[in-house]
């Protein structure tokens, strides 16, 4: 775990991220808050590309909780059976749809606690939905951010909650909205788990990672 970077270094890192891509976007396809929460829930232990492929036709016919209930679990399974843990995920999606219809009038709630109360929705999923749909600066810490944060010193922490707190405490407010997207994309394509692409990294001179692959 690297030492926590100081304010000025972190500001320079995110200034560079912003200059490289001012409006980073999540890579999961969705058409509304409901399809977003379903897509993120399905993405656990699966790739965004795989989820997008599975939901391309699904979201054309089931883009609301009621339509998902009308579709039924077996038909849902046919759409998502290429995704890991698809049977359990299908059960959770159907339970979620039922709760949204019965308790939330078919609308996706926009508090973290309410989102986390839904089947298949954990803190990371809730934060993604709050950030991407309602533009709340929630920080969804996945494996890419956890790795990048601890390697670089931007947001080191022993667990995902500690890393989330480090992001909120140390990254300047004007970068908070897009912080987790910049870090996810950097971890996914540059600061990869094996053989990180340090030679092509735009912040390698600021990063605290000792074993740079140059």
PDB file of C-alpha atoms in Angstrom:
ATOM      1  CA  UNK A   1       0.000   0.000   0.000  1.00  0.00           C
ATOM      2  CA  UNK A   2       1.457   3.354  -1.038  1.00  0.00           C
ATOM      3  CA  UNK A   3       1.545   6.388   1.222  1.00  0.00           C
ATOM      4  CA  UNK A   4      -1.346   8.835   0.869  1.00  0.00           C
ATOM      5  CA  UNK A   5      -0.475  11.533  -1.683  1.00  0.00           C
ATOM      6  CA  UNK A   6      -0.757  15.195  -0.769  1.00  0.00           C
ATOM      7  CA  UNK A   7      -3.409  17.615  -1.986  1.00  0.00           C
ATOM      8  CA  UNK A   8      -1.346  19.297  -4.714  1.00  0.00           C
ATOM      9  CA  UNK A   9      -0.229  16.007  -6.258  1.00  0.00           C
ATOM     10  CA  UNK A  10      -3.781  14.632  -6.297  1.00  0.00           C
ATOM     11  CA  UNK A  11      -5.047  17.856  -7.861  1.00  0.00           C
ATOM     12  CA  UNK A  12      -2.435  17.567 -10.608  1.00  0.00           C
ATOM     13  CA  UNK A  13      -3.348  13.914 -11.238  1.00  0.00           C
ATOM     14  CA  UNK A  14      -7.035  14.674 -11.697  1.00  0.00           C
ATOM     15  CA  UNK A  15      -6.298  17.783 -13.738  1.00  0.00           C
ATOM     16  CA  UNK A  16      -4.472  15.509 -16.174  1.00  0.00           C
ATOM     17  CA  UNK A  17      -7.322  12.991 -16.174  1.00  0.00           C
ATOM     18  CA  UNK A  18      -9.778  15.811 -16.866  1.00  0.00           C
ATOM     19  CA  UNK A  19      -7.681  17.229 -19.687  1.00  0.00           C
ATOM     20  CA  UNK A  20      -7.433  13.779 -21.278  1.00  0.00           C
ATOM     21  CA  UNK A  21     -11.197  13.076 -20.984  1.00  0.00           C
ATOM     22  CA  UNK A  22     -13.381  15.837 -19.585  1.00  0.00           C
ATOM     23  CA  UNK A  23     -16.615  13.799 -19.402  1.00  0.00           C
ATOM     24  CA  UNK A  24     -15.809  10.134 -18.711  1.00  0.00           C
ATOM     25  CA  UNK A  25     -18.736   7.774 -19.131  1.00  0.00           C
ATOM     26  CA  UNK A  26     -19.634   4.429 -17.625  1.00  0.00           C
ATOM     27  CA  UNK A  27     -19.534   1.586 -20.142  1.00  0.00           C
ATOM     28  CA  UNK A  28     -22.784  -0.183 -19.211  1.00  0.00           C
ATOM     29  CA  UNK A  29     -25.625   0.471 -21.655  1.00  0.00           C
ATOM     30  CA  UNK A  30     -28.915   1.656 -20.125  1.00  0.00           C
ATOM     31  CA  UNK A  31     -31.936   3.784 -21.001  1.00  0.00           C
ATOM     32  CA  UNK A  32     -33.215   4.833 -17.566  1.00  0.00           C
ATOM     33  CA  UNK A  33     -32.529   4.452 -13.839  1.00  0.00           C
ATOM     34  CA  UNK A  34     -34.142   1.016 -13.729  1.00  0.00           C
ATOM     35  CA  UNK A  35     -32.129  -0.484 -16.577  1.00  0.00           C
ATOM     36  CA  UNK A  36     -28.998   1.055 -15.057  1.00  0.00           C
ATOM     37  CA  UNK A  37     -29.510  -0.617 -11.673  1.00  0.00           C
ATOM     38  CA  UNK A  38     -30.259  -3.929 -13.397  1.00  0.00           C
ATOM     39  CA  UNK A  39     -27.178  -3.652 -15.615  1.00  0.00           C
ATOM     40  CA  UNK A  40     -24.896  -2.828 -12.690  1.00  0.00           C
ATOM     41  CA  UNK A  41     -26.322  -5.685 -10.622  1.00  0.00           C
ATOM     42  CA  UNK A  42     -25.742  -8.067 -13.534  1.00  0.00           C
ATOM     43  CA  UNK A  43     -22.155  -6.859 -13.965  1.00  0.00           C
ATOM     44  CA  UNK A  44     -20.907  -8.474 -10.742  1.00  0.00           C
ATOM     45  CA  UNK A  45     -18.220 -11.000 -11.752  1.00  0.00           C
ATOM     46  CA  UNK A  46     -18.925 -10.227 -15.407  1.00  0.00           C
ATOM     47  CA  UNK A  47     -17.560  -7.819 -18.010  1.00  0.00           C
ATOM     48  CA  UNK A  48     -19.424  -4.726 -19.142  1.00  0.00           C
ATOM     49  CA  UNK A  49     -19.147  -5.962 -22.725  1.00  0.00           C
ATOM     50  CA  UNK A  50     -20.791  -9.260 -21.778  1.00  0.00           C
ATOM     51  CA  UNK A  51     -23.585  -7.515 -19.871  1.00  0.00           C
ATOM     52  CA  UNK A  52     -24.243  -5.104 -22.749  1.00  0.00           C
ATOM     53  CA  UNK A  53     -24.487  -8.017 -25.155  1.00  0.00           C
ATOM     54  CA  UNK A  54     -26.991  -9.782 -22.897  1.00  0.00           C
ATOM     55  CA  UNK A  55     -29.145  -6.727 -22.206  1.00  0.00           C
ATOM     56  CA  UNK A  56     -29.239  -5.327 -25.753  1.00  0.00           C
ATOM     57  CA  UNK A  57     -32.500  -7.088 -26.586  1.00  0.00           C
ATOM     58  CA  UNK A  58     -33.692  -7.459 -22.973  1.00  0.00           C
ATOM     59  CA  UNK A  59     -33.987  -3.720 -22.354  1.00  0.00           C
ATOM     60  CA  UNK A  60     -36.008  -3.274 -25.543  1.00  0.00           C
ATOM     61  CA  UNK A  61     -38.831  -5.299 -24.000  1.00  0.00           C
ATOM     62  CA  UNK A  62     -38.262  -4.938 -20.229  1.00  0.00           C
ATOM     63  CA  UNK A  63     -37.205  -1.398 -19.390  1.00  0.00           C
ATOM     64  CA  UNK A  64     -39.480  -1.016 -16.342  1.00  0.00           C
ATOM     65  CA  UNK A  65     -40.016  -3.195 -13.256  1.00  0.00           C
ATOM     66  CA  UNK A  66     -43.544  -4.103 -14.356  1.00  0.00           C
ATOM     67  CA  UNK A  67     -42.395  -5.143 -17.823  1.00  0.00           C
ATOM     68  CA  UNK A  68     -39.695  -7.286 -16.179  1.00  0.00           C
ATOM     69  CA  UNK A  69     -42.340  -9.012 -14.057  1.00  0.00           C
ATOM     70  CA  UNK A  70     -44.457  -9.524 -17.158  1.00  0.00           C
ATOM     71  CA  UNK A  71     -41.478 -11.064 -18.941  1.00  0.00           C
ATOM     72  CA  UNK A  72     -40.960 -13.648 -16.192  1.00  0.00           C
ATOM     73  CA  UNK A  73     -37.905 -15.321 -14.729  1.00  0.00           C
ATOM     74  CA  UNK A  74     -37.458 -18.080 -17.305  1.00  0.00           C
ATOM     75  CA  UNK A  75     -37.557 -15.639 -20.218  1.00  0.00           C
ATOM     76  CA  UNK A  76     -35.118 -13.374 -18.353  1.00  0.00           C
ATOM     77  CA  UNK A  77     -32.735 -16.313 -17.931  1.00  0.00           C
ATOM     78  CA  UNK A  78     -32.731 -16.859 -21.688  1.00  0.00           C
ATOM     79  CA  UNK A  79     -31.482 -13.308 -22.160  1.00  0.00           C
ATOM     80  CA  UNK A  80     -28.770 -13.364 -19.470  1.00  0.00           C
ATOM     81  CA  UNK A  81     -27.583 -16.994 -19.476  1.00  0.00           C
ATOM     82  CA  UNK A  82     -24.226 -15.974 -20.950  1.00  0.00           C
ATOM     83  CA  UNK A  83     -23.461 -13.983 -17.774  1.00  0.00           C
ATOM     84  CA  UNK A  84     -21.850 -15.578 -14.739  1.00  0.00           C
ATOM     85  CA  UNK A  85     -24.188 -16.571 -11.863  1.00  0.00           C
ATOM     86  CA  UNK A  86     -27.142 -15.889 -14.162  1.00  0.00           C
ATOM     87  CA  UNK A  87     -29.698 -17.978 -12.266  1.00  0.00           C
ATOM     88  CA  UNK A  88     -29.117 -16.221  -8.957  1.00  0.00           C
ATOM     89  CA  UNK A  89     -29.001 -12.854 -10.703  1.00  0.00           C
ATOM     90  CA  UNK A  90     -32.291 -13.592 -12.458  1.00  0.00           C
ATOM     91  CA  UNK A  91     -33.954 -14.367  -9.122  1.00  0.00           C
ATOM     92  CA  UNK A  92     -32.664 -11.104  -7.659  1.00  0.00           C
ATOM     93  CA  UNK A  93     -33.768  -9.058 -10.676  1.00  0.00           C
ATOM     94  CA  UNK A  94     -37.294 -10.471 -10.387  1.00  0.00           C
ATOM     95  CA  UNK A  95     -37.433  -9.894  -6.622  1.00  0.00           C
ATOM     96  CA  UNK A  96     -36.153  -6.353  -7.167  1.00  0.00           C
ATOM     97  CA  UNK A  97     -38.813  -5.665  -9.800  1.00  0.00           C
ATOM     98  CA  UNK A  98     -41.541  -6.905  -7.446  1.00  0.00           C
ATOM     99  CA  UNK A  99     -40.348  -4.659  -4.602  1.00  0.00           C
ATOM    100  CA  UNK A 100     -40.035  -1.634  -6.903  1.00  0.00           C
ATOM    101  CA  UNK A 101     -43.588  -2.101  -8.142  1.00  0.00           C
ATOM    102  CA  UNK A 102     -45.123  -2.788  -4.724  1.00  0.00           C
ATOM    103  CA  UNK A 103     -43.208  -0.333  -2.535  1.00  0.00           C
ATOM    104  CA  UNK A 104     -41.818   2.342  -4.851  1.00  0.00           C
ATOM    105  CA  UNK A 105     -44.567   2.717  -7.475  1.00  0.00           C
ATOM    106  CA  UNK A 106     -42.241   1.336 -10.125  1.00  0.00           C
ATOM    107  CA  UNK A 107     -39.609   4.034  -9.543  1.00  0.00           C
ATOM    108  CA  UNK A 108     -35.990   3.471  -8.515  1.00  0.00           C
ATOM    109  CA  UNK A 109     -35.346   5.139  -5.126  1.00  0.00           C
ATOM    110  CA  UNK A 110     -32.445   7.573  -4.916  1.00  0.00           C
ATOM    111  CA  UNK A 111     -31.027   7.078  -1.446  1.00  0.00           C
ATOM    112  CA  UNK A 112     -28.146   4.706  -0.810  1.00  0.00           C
ATOM    113  CA  UNK A 113     -29.994   2.922   2.008  1.00  0.00           C
ATOM    114  CA  UNK A 114     -33.101   2.328  -0.103  1.00  0.00           C
ATOM    115  CA  UNK A 115     -31.045   1.093  -3.044  1.00  0.00           C
ATOM    116  CA  UNK A 116     -29.013  -1.253  -0.837  1.00  0.00           C
ATOM    117  CA  UNK A 117     -32.232  -2.747   0.504  1.00  0.00           C
ATOM    118  CA  UNK A 118     -33.024  -4.105  -2.977  1.00  0.00           C
ATOM    119  CA  UNK A 119     -32.060  -7.727  -3.785  1.00  0.00           C
ATOM    120  CA  UNK A 120     -28.740  -7.959  -5.609  1.00  0.00           C
ATOM    121  CA  UNK A 121     -27.809  -4.336  -4.892  1.00  0.00           C
ATOM    122  CA  UNK A 122     -24.774  -3.684  -2.704  1.00  0.00           C
ATOM    123  CA  UNK A 123     -22.975  -0.487  -1.820  1.00  0.00           C
ATOM    124  CA  UNK A 124     -20.966  -0.399  -5.053  1.00  0.00           C
ATOM    125  CA  UNK A 125     -24.062  -0.819  -7.238  1.00  0.00           C
ATOM    126  CA  UNK A 126     -25.929   1.817  -5.237  1.00  0.00           C
ATOM    127  CA  UNK A 127     -23.068   4.282  -5.616  1.00  0.00           C
ATOM    128  CA  UNK A 128     -22.831   3.699  -9.366  1.00  0.00           C
ATOM    129  CA  UNK A 129     -26.546   4.413  -9.799  1.00  0.00           C
ATOM    130  CA  UNK A 130     -26.458   7.500  -7.560  1.00  0.00           C
ATOM    131  CA  UNK A 131     -23.469   8.846  -9.474  1.00  0.00           C
ATOM    132  CA  UNK A 132     -24.438   8.022 -13.051  1.00  0.00           C
ATOM    133  CA  UNK A 133     -28.167   8.731 -12.932  1.00  0.00           C
ATOM    134  CA  UNK A 134     -28.574  11.385 -10.251  1.00  0.00           C
ATOM    135  CA  UNK A 135     -25.090  12.925 -10.577  1.00  0.00           C
ATOM    136  CA  UNK A 136     -24.436  12.585  -6.866  1.00  0.00           C
ATOM    137  CA  UNK A 137     -20.680  12.345  -6.147  1.00  0.00           C
ATOM    138  CA  UNK A 138     -20.872   8.801  -4.762  1.00  0.00           C
ATOM    139  CA  UNK A 139     -17.719   6.735  -5.214  1.00  0.00           C
ATOM    140  CA  UNK A 140     -18.154   3.151  -6.413  1.00  0.00           C
ATOM    141  CA  UNK A 141     -14.990   1.280  -5.472  1.00  0.00           C
ATOM    142  CA  UNK A 142     -14.360  -1.794  -7.613  1.00  0.00           C
ATOM    143  CA  UNK A 143     -11.218  -3.903  -8.072  1.00  0.00           C
ATOM    144  CA  UNK A 144      -9.754  -1.403 -10.558  1.00  0.00           C
ATOM    145  CA  UNK A 145     -10.084   1.556  -8.189  1.00  0.00           C
ATOM    146  CA  UNK A 146      -8.878  -0.485  -5.219  1.00  0.00           C
ATOM    147  CA  UNK A 147      -5.740  -1.500  -7.142  1.00  0.00           C
ATOM    148  CA  UNK A 148      -5.074   1.951  -8.572  1.00  0.00           C
ATOM    149  CA  UNK A 149      -5.744   3.748  -5.300  1.00  0.00           C
ATOM    150  CA  UNK A 150      -3.319   1.573  -3.359  1.00  0.00           C
ATOM    151  CA  UNK A 151      -0.613   1.520  -6.026  1.00  0.00           C
ATOM    152  CA  UNK A 152      -0.631   5.223  -6.751  1.00  0.00           C
ATOM    153  CA  UNK A 153      -1.307   6.670  -3.309  1.00  0.00           C
ATOM    154  CA  UNK A 154      -4.363   8.573  -4.541  1.00  0.00           C
ATOM    155  CA  UNK A 155      -6.725   6.715  -2.193  1.00  0.00           C
ATOM    156  CA  UNK A 156      -4.998   3.900  -0.297  1.00  0.00           C
ATOM    157  CA  UNK A 157      -6.999   1.723   2.071  1.00  0.00           C
ATOM    158  CA  UNK A 158      -7.148  -1.805   3.479  1.00  0.00           C
ATOM    159  CA  UNK A 159     -10.690  -2.409   2.220  1.00  0.00           C
ATOM    160  CA  UNK A 160     -13.195  -0.852  -0.186  1.00  0.00           C
ATOM    161  CA  UNK A 161     -14.852   1.263   2.510  1.00  0.00           C
ATOM    162  CA  UNK A 162     -11.469   2.734   3.519  1.00  0.00           C
ATOM    163  CA  UNK A 163     -10.672   3.494  -0.132  1.00  0.00           C
ATOM    164  CA  UNK A 164     -14.099   5.096  -0.599  1.00  0.00           C
ATOM    165  CA  UNK A 165     -13.475   7.278   2.446  1.00  0.00           C
ATOM    166  CA  UNK A 166     -10.005   8.218   1.154  1.00  0.00           C
ATOM    167  CA  UNK A 167     -11.544   9.315  -2.154  1.00  0.00           C
ATOM    168  CA  UNK A 168     -14.124  11.471  -0.389  1.00  0.00           C
ATOM    169  CA  UNK A 169     -11.565  12.930   2.023  1.00  0.00           C
ATOM    170  CA  UNK A 170      -8.647  13.616  -0.314  1.00  0.00           C
ATOM    171  CA  UNK A 171      -9.855  14.207  -3.875  1.00  0.00           C
ATOM    172  CA  UNK A 172     -10.807  17.869  -4.407  1.00  0.00           C
ATOM    173  CA  UNK A 173     -14.540  18.504  -4.612  1.00  0.00           C
ATOM    174  CA  UNK A 174     -14.449  19.799  -8.194  1.00  0.00           C
ATOM    175  CA  UNK A 175     -13.240  16.348  -9.341  1.00  0.00           C
ATOM    176  CA  UNK A 176     -15.557  14.228  -7.171  1.00  0.00           C
ATOM    177  CA  UNK A 177     -18.335  13.817  -9.736  1.00  0.00           C
ATOM    178  CA  UNK A 178     -16.145  11.990 -12.250  1.00  0.00           C
ATOM    179  CA  UNK A 179     -13.421  10.668  -9.926  1.00  0.00           C
ATOM    180  CA  UNK A 180     -14.520   7.043  -9.859  1.00  0.00           C
ATOM    181  CA  UNK A 181     -14.974   6.904 -13.641  1.00  0.00           C
ATOM    182  CA  UNK A 182     -11.508   8.303 -14.285  1.00  0.00           C
ATOM    183  CA  UNK A 183     -10.008   5.785 -11.872  1.00  0.00           C
ATOM    184  CA  UNK A 184     -12.011   2.805 -13.172  1.00  0.00           C
ATOM    185  CA  UNK A 185     -11.038   3.527 -16.765  1.00  0.00           C
ATOM    186  CA  UNK A 186      -7.396   4.113 -15.793  1.00  0.00           C
ATOM    187  CA  UNK A 187      -7.326   0.862 -13.828  1.00  0.00           C
ATOM    188  CA  UNK A 188      -9.109  -1.069 -16.564  1.00  0.00           C
ATOM    189  CA  UNK A 189      -6.932   0.045 -19.467  1.00  0.00           C
ATOM    190  CA  UNK A 190      -3.621   1.394 -18.095  1.00  0.00           C
ATOM    191  CA  UNK A 191      -3.002   0.452 -14.453  1.00  0.00           C
ATOM    192  CA  UNK A 192      -3.906  -3.166 -15.149  1.00  0.00           C
ATOM    193  CA  UNK A 193      -3.351  -5.982 -12.657  1.00  0.00           C
ATOM    194  CA  UNK A 194      -0.583  -7.733 -14.575  1.00  0.00           C
ATOM    195  CA  UNK A 195       2.126  -5.742 -16.314  1.00  0.00           C
ATOM    196  CA  UNK A 196       0.664  -2.257 -15.780  1.00  0.00           C
ATOM    197  CA  UNK A 197       1.277   0.015 -18.769  1.00  0.00           C
ATOM    198  CA  UNK A 198       3.393   2.499 -16.840  1.00  0.00           C
ATOM    199  CA  UNK A 199       5.307   3.656 -19.913  1.00  0.00           C
ATOM    200  CA  UNK A 200       2.032   4.961 -21.383  1.00  0.00           C
ATOM    201  CA  UNK A 201       0.664   6.334 -18.094  1.00  0.00           C
ATOM    202  CA  UNK A 202       0.006  10.072 -18.021  1.00  0.00           C
ATOM    203  CA  UNK A 203       0.613  10.264 -14.246  1.00  0.00           C
ATOM    204  CA  UNK A 204       3.636   7.948 -13.903  1.00  0.00           C
ATOM    205  CA  UNK A 205       5.830  10.789 -12.600  1.00  0.00           C
ATOM    206  CA  UNK A 206       3.348  11.405  -9.756  1.00  0.00           C
ATOM    207  CA  UNK A 207       2.449   7.812  -8.935  1.00  0.00           C
ATOM    208  CA  UNK A 208       3.949   6.178  -5.818  1.00  0.00           C
ATOM    209  CA  UNK A 209       4.008   2.637  -7.286  1.00  0.00           C
ATOM    210  CA  UNK A 210       7.541   1.317  -6.762  1.00  0.00           C
ATOM    211  CA  UNK A 211       7.543  -1.539  -9.302  1.00  0.00           C
ATOM    212  CA  UNK A 212       6.750   0.491 -12.409  1.00  0.00           C
ATOM    213  CA  UNK A 213       6.738  -1.474 -15.657  1.00  0.00           C
ATOM    214  CA  UNK A 214       8.775   0.861 -17.865  1.00  0.00           C
TER     215      UNK A 214
END
